[in-house]
Coordinates of C-alpha atoms and ligand atoms in Angstrom, one line a residue:
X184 CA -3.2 23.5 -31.9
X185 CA -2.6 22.5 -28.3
X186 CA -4.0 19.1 -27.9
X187 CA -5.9 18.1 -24.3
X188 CA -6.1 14.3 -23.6
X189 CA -9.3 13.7 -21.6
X190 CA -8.6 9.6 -21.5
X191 CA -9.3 8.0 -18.8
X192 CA -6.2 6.0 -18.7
X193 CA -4.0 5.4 -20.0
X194 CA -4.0 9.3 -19.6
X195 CA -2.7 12.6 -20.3
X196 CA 1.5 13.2 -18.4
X197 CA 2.8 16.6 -17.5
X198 CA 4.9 17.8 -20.6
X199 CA 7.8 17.9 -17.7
X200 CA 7.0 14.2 -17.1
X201 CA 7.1 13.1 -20.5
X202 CA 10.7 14.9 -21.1
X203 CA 12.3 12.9 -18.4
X204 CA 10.9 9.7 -19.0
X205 CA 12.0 10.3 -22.7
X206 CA 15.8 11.3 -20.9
X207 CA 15.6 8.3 -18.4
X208 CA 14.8 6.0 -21.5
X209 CA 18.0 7.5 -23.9
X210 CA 20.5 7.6 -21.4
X211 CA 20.0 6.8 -17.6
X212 CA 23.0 5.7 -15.8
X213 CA 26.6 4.8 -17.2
X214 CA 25.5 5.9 -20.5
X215 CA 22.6 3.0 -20.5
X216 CA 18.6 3.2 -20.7
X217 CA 16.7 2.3 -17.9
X218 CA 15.0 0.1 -20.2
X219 CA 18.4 -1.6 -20.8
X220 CA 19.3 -1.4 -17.0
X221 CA 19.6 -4.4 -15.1
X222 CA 17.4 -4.4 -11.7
X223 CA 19.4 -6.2 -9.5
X224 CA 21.9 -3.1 -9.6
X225 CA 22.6 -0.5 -7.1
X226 CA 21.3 1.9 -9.1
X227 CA 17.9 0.4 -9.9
X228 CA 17.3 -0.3 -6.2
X229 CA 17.8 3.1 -5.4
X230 CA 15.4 4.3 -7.6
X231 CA 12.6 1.5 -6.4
X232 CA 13.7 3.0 -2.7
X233 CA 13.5 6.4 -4.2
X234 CA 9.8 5.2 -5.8
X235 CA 8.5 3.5 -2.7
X236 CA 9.4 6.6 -0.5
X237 CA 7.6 9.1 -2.7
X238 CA 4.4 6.8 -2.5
X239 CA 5.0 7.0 1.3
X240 CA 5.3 10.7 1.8
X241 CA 2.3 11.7 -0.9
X242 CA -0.3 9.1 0.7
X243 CA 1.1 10.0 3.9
X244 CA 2.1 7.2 5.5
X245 CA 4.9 5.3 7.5
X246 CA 7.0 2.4 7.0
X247 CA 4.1 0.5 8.8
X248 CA 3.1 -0.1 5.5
X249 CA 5.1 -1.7 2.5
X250 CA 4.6 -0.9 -0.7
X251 CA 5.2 -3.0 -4.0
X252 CA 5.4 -2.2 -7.2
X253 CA 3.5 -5.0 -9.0
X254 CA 2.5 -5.9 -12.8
X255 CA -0.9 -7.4 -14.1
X256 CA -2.8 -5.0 -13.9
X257 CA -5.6 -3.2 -10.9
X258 CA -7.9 -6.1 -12.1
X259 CA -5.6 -8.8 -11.2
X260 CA -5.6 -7.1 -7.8
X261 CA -9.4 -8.2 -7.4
X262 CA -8.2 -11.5 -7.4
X263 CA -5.2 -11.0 -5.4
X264 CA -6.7 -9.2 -2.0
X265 CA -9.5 -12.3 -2.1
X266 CA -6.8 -15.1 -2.9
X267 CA -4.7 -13.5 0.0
X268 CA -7.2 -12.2 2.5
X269 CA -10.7 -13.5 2.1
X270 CA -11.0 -16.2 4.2
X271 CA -14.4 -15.9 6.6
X272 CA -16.1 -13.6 4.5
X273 CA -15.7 -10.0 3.0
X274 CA -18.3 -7.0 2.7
X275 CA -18.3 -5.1 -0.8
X276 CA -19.3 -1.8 -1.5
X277 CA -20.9 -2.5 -4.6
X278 CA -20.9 1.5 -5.9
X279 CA -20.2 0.8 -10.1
X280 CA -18.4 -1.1 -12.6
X281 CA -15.2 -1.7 -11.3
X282 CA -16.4 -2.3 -7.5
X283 CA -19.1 -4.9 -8.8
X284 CA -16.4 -6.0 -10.9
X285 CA -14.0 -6.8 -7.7
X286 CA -17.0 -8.6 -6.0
X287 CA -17.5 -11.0 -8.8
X288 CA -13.5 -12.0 -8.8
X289 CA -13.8 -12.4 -5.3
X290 CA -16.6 -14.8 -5.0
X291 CA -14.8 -18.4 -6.0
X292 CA -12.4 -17.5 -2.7
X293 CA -15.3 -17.1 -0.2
X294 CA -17.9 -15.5 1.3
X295 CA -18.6 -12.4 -0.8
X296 CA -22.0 -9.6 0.5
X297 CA -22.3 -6.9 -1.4
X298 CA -23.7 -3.9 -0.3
X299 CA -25.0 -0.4 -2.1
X300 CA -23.2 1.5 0.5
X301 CA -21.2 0.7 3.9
X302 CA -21.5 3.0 6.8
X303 CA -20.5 2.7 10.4
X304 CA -23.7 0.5 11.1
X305 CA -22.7 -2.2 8.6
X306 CA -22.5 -5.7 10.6
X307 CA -18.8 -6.5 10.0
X308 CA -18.1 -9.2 12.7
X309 CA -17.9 -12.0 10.0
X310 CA -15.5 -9.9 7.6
X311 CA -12.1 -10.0 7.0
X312 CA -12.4 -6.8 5.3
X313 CA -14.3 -4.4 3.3
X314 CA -13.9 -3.5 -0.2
X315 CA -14.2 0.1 -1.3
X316 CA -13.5 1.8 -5.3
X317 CA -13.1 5.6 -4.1
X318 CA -13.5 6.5 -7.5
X319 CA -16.0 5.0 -9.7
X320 CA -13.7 5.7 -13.3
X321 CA -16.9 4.7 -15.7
X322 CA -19.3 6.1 -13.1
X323 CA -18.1 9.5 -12.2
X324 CA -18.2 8.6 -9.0
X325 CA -16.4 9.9 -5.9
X326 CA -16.5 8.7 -1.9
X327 CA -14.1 11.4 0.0
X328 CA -14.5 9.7 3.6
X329 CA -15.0 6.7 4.7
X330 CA -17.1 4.9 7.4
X331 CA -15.3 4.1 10.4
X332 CA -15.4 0.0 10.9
X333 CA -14.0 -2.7 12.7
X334 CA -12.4 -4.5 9.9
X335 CA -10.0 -3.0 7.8
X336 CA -11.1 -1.4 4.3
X337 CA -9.4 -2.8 1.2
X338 CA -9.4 0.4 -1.4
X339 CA -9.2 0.4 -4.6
X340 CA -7.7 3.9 -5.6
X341 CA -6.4 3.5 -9.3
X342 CA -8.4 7.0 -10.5
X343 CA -7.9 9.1 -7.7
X344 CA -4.7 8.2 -5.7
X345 CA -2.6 11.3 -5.4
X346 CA -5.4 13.9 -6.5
X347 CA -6.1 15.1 -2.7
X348 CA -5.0 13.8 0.3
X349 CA -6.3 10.4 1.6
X350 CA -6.9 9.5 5.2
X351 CA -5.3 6.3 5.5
X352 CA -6.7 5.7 8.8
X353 CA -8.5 1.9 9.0
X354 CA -7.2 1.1 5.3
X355 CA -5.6 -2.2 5.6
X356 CA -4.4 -2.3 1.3
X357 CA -4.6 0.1 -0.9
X358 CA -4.1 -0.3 -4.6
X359 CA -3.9 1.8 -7.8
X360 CA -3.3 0.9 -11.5
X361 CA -0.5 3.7 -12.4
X362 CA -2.0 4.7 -15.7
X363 CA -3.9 7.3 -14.5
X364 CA -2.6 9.7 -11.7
X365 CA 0.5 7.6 -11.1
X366 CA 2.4 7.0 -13.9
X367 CA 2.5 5.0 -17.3
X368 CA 0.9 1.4 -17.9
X369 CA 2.7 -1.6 -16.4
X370 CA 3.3 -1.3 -12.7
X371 CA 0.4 -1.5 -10.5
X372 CA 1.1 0.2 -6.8
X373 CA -0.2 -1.7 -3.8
X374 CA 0.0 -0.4 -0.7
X375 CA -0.2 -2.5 2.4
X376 CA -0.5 -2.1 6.4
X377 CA 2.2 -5.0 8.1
X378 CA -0.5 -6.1 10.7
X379 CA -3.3 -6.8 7.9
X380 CA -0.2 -8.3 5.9
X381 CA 0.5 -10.3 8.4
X382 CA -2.7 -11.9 7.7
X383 CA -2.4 -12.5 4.3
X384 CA -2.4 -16.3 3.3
X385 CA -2.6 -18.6 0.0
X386 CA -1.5 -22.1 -0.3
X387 CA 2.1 -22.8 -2.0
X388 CA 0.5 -23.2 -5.0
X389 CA -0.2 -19.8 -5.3
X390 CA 3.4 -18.6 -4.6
X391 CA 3.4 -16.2 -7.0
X392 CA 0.1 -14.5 -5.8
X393 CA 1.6 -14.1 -2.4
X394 CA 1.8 -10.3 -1.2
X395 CA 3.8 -11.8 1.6
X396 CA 6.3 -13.4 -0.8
X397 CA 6.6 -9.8 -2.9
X398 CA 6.9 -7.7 0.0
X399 CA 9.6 -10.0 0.7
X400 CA 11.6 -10.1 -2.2
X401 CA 11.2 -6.1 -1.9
X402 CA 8.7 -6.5 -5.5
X403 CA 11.7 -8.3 -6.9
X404 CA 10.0 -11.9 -7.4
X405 CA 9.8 -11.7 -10.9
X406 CA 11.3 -9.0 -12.9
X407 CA 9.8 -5.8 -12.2
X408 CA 8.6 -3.3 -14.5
X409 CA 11.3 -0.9 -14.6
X410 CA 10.7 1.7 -17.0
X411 CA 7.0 2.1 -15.9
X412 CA 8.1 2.4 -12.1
X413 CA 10.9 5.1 -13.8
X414 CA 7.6 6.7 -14.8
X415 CA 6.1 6.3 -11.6
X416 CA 9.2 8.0 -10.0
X417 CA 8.8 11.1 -12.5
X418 CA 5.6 11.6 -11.8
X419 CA 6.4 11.5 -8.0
X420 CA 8.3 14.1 -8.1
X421 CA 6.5 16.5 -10.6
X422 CA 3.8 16.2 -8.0
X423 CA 6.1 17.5 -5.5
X424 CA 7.9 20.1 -7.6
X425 CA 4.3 21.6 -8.4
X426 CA 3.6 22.2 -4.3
X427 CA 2.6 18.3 -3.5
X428 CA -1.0 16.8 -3.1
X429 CA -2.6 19.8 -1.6
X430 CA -1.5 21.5 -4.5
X431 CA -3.0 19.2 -6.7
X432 CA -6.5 18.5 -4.8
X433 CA -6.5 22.7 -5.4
X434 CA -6.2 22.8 -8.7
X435 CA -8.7 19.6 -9.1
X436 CA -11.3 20.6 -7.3
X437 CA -11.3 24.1 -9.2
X438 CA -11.5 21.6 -12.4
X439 CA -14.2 19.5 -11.7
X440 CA -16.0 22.5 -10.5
X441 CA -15.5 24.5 -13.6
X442 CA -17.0 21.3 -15.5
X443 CA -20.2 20.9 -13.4
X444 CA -21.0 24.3 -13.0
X445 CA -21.2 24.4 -17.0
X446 CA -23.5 21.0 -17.0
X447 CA -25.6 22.8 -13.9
X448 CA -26.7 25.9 -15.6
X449 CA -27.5 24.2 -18.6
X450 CA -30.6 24.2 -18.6
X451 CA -30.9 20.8 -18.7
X452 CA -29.3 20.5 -22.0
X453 CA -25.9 18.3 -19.9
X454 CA -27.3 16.0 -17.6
X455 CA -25.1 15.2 -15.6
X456 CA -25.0 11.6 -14.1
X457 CA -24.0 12.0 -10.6
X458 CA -25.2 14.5 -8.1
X459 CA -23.9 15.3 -5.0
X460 CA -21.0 15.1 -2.8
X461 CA -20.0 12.3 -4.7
X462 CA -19.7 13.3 -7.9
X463 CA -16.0 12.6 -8.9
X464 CA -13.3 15.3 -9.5
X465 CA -11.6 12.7 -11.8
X466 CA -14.0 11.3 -14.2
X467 CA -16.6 14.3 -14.8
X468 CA -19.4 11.7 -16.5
X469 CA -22.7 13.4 -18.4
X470 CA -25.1 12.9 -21.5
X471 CA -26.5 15.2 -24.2
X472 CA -29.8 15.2 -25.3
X473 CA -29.5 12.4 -27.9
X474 CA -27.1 10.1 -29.6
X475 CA -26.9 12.8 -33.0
X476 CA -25.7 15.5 -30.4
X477 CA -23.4 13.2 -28.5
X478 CA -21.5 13.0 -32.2
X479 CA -21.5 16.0 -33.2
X480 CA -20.4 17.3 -30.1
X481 CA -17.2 14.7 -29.7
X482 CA -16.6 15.7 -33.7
X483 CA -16.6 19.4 -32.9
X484 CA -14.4 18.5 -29.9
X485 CA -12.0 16.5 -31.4
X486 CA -11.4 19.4 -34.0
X487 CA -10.5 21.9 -31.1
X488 CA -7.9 19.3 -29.7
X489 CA -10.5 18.0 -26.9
X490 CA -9.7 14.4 -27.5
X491 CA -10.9 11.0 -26.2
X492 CA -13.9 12.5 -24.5
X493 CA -16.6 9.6 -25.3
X494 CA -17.6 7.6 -22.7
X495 CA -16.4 4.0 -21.5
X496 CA -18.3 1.2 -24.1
X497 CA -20.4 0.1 -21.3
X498 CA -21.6 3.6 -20.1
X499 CA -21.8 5.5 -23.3
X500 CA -22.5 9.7 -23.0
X501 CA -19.0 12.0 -22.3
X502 CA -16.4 11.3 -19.9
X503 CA -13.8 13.9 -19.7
X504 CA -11.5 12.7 -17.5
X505 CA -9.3 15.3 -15.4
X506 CA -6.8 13.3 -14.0
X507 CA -3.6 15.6 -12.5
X508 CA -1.5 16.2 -14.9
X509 CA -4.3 17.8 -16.9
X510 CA -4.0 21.8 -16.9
X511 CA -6.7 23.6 -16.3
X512 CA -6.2 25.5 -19.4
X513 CA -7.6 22.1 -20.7
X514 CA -10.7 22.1 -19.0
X515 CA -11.5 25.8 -19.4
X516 CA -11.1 25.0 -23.3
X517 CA -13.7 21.9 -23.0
X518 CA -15.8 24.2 -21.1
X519 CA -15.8 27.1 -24.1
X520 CA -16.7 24.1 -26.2
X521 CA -19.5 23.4 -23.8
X522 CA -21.3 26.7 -24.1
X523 CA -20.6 27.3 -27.4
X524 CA -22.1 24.1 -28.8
X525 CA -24.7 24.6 -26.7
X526 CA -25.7 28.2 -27.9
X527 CA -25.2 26.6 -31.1
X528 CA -28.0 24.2 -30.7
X529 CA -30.5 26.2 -28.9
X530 CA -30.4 28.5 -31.7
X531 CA -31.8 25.9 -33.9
Ligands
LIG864 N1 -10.1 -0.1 -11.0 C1 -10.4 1.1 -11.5 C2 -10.9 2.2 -10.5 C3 -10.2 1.4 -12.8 O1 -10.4 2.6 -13.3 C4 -9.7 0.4 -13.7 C5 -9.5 0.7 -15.1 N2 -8.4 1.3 -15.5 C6 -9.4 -0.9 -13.1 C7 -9.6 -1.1 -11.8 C8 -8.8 -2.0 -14.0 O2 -7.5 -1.7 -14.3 P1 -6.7 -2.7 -15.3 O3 -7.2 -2.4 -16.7 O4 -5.3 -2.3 -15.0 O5 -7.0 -4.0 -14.8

């Protein structure tokens, strides 16, 4: 039985991916792992140059910005951009979990007003930027443009980076937990702009929460995570061998649609939680009628191979996350199990 791995990250890798991170971890170079590989080699740094030019060419950007390969986590990042950059006062676009999430970390650093939604009439004099999640994970979720303003936007991209491409127009940081459309657990990517770097500030003791002191040690401060930005690199370049983000925004836009067109002529029996333009192409979020459906629909679905399909604990109802590197063989096989259970139960 093929198995489809709906997670919402850590999440499903291409087959392709999975083979050379399983080569890169027996043999690398000279006969050792990368695992095994020490950083501060010519090799290594050639494969974080490698890694950090990839990251530039799919979002599309110059060597304006740097880009670091940092551990702890997309969380720790809400604590990071305020620590760093927060300073007069910062607008968030309060949208879901993880956005109202960011707001609350931000608050013992300064001035925090959260917002339901940010547009080009939002006073932003005070700010010293705005905080955006452009994809909701737990709230299916999606903003595809944003507002033009005069500060610059802070995004949080860790569900939706590399799944179509992003204008990076007035985006000062950008940042993405790899564990979904980037790569394995580990290595969080952070993206930054040099002017709005050059703003960055904390106190010396916060050293090691300086972007300005990783983006000077080229994300060498502290050891980095080799192996997962190995992964990252893989998945780089699968995204490039399979026709690049266009490719991909494609193929996941025929996905999500496939997904919602099912929930829409339901009759009501999906009911879906978002409508709208900004329902997400990633995280496809919708209930059943009841809690005794909802089980036997994830049982029925976890016998077919559709796996890890329940919602996040907070959130509850189906998730079916559709990250990349899941096929769309995948999806059309959740969306036979949609109809079928459905006929099933109407028949009752
Ligand atoms: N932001 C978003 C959009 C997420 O989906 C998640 C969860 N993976 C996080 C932040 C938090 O990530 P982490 O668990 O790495 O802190």
């Amino acid at each position: 039985m093929t198995l489809y791995n709906f997670a919402p990250g850590p999440s499903v890798l291409a087959p392709a991916v999975k083979e050379k991170l399983a080569a890169m971890v027996l043999d690398w170079a000279d006969g050792l792992s990368l695992a095994e590989y020490p950083h501060r080699s010519p090799a290594f740094e050639a494969l974080l140059e490698q890694t950090r030019q990839g990251v530039r060419r799919l979002l599309n950007i110059s060597e304006d910005y740097e880009v670091l390969f940092l551990m702890g986590g997309a969380r720790q990042q809400f604590d990071w951009i305020a620590r760093n950059f927060l300073k007069k006062g910062a607008l968030y676009w309060v949208s879901g979990h993880w956005s109202k999430m960011a707001a609350e970390m931000a608050k013992p650093f300064g001035e925090v007003t959260s917002f339901e939604t940010i547009n080009e009439t939002t006073d932003a004099t005070h700010a010293d930027y705005a905080f955006v999640c452009v994809n909701e994970t737990i709230d299916g979720i999606e903003f595809h443009h944003l507002p033009k303003l005069s500060v610059p936007w802070v995004v949080d991209a860790s569900s939706n980076i590399f799944s179509r491409p992003m204008d990076m127009t007035g985006v000062g940081l950008l940042m993405a937990g790899a564990q979904k459309n980037a790569g394995i657990a580990g290595v969080t990517i952070v993206v930054i702009h040099k002017d709005f770097l050059a703003k960055a500030d904390v106190g010396e003791k916060d050293r090691l929460y300086s972007y300005k002191a990783h983006a000077k040690a080229g994300s060498m401060l502290v050891t980095p995570p080799t192996l997962a930005i190995g992964a990252v690199r893989c998945v780089l370049d699968w995204i490039e061998e399979m026709g690049g983000i266009e490719a991909m925004e494609k193929v996941n836009s025929q996905k999500a649609t496939l997904i919602y067109k099912t929930i829409d002529e339901s009759n009501g029996f999906y009911r879906p939680r978002v409508e709208g333009e900004n329902r997400s192409r990633m995280n496809v979020v919708f209930d059943l009628p009841n809690e005794t459906l909802l089980e036997e629909f994830l049982k029925g679905a976890q016998e077919r191979g559709l796996l890890n399909l329940r919602g996040h604990r907070s959130a509850g109802g189906i998730r079916a996350s559709i990250y990349n590197a899941m096929p769309i063989e995948g999806v059309k096989a959740l969306v036979d199990w949609m109809k079928t259970f459905q006929t099933k139960w109407a028949e009752k």
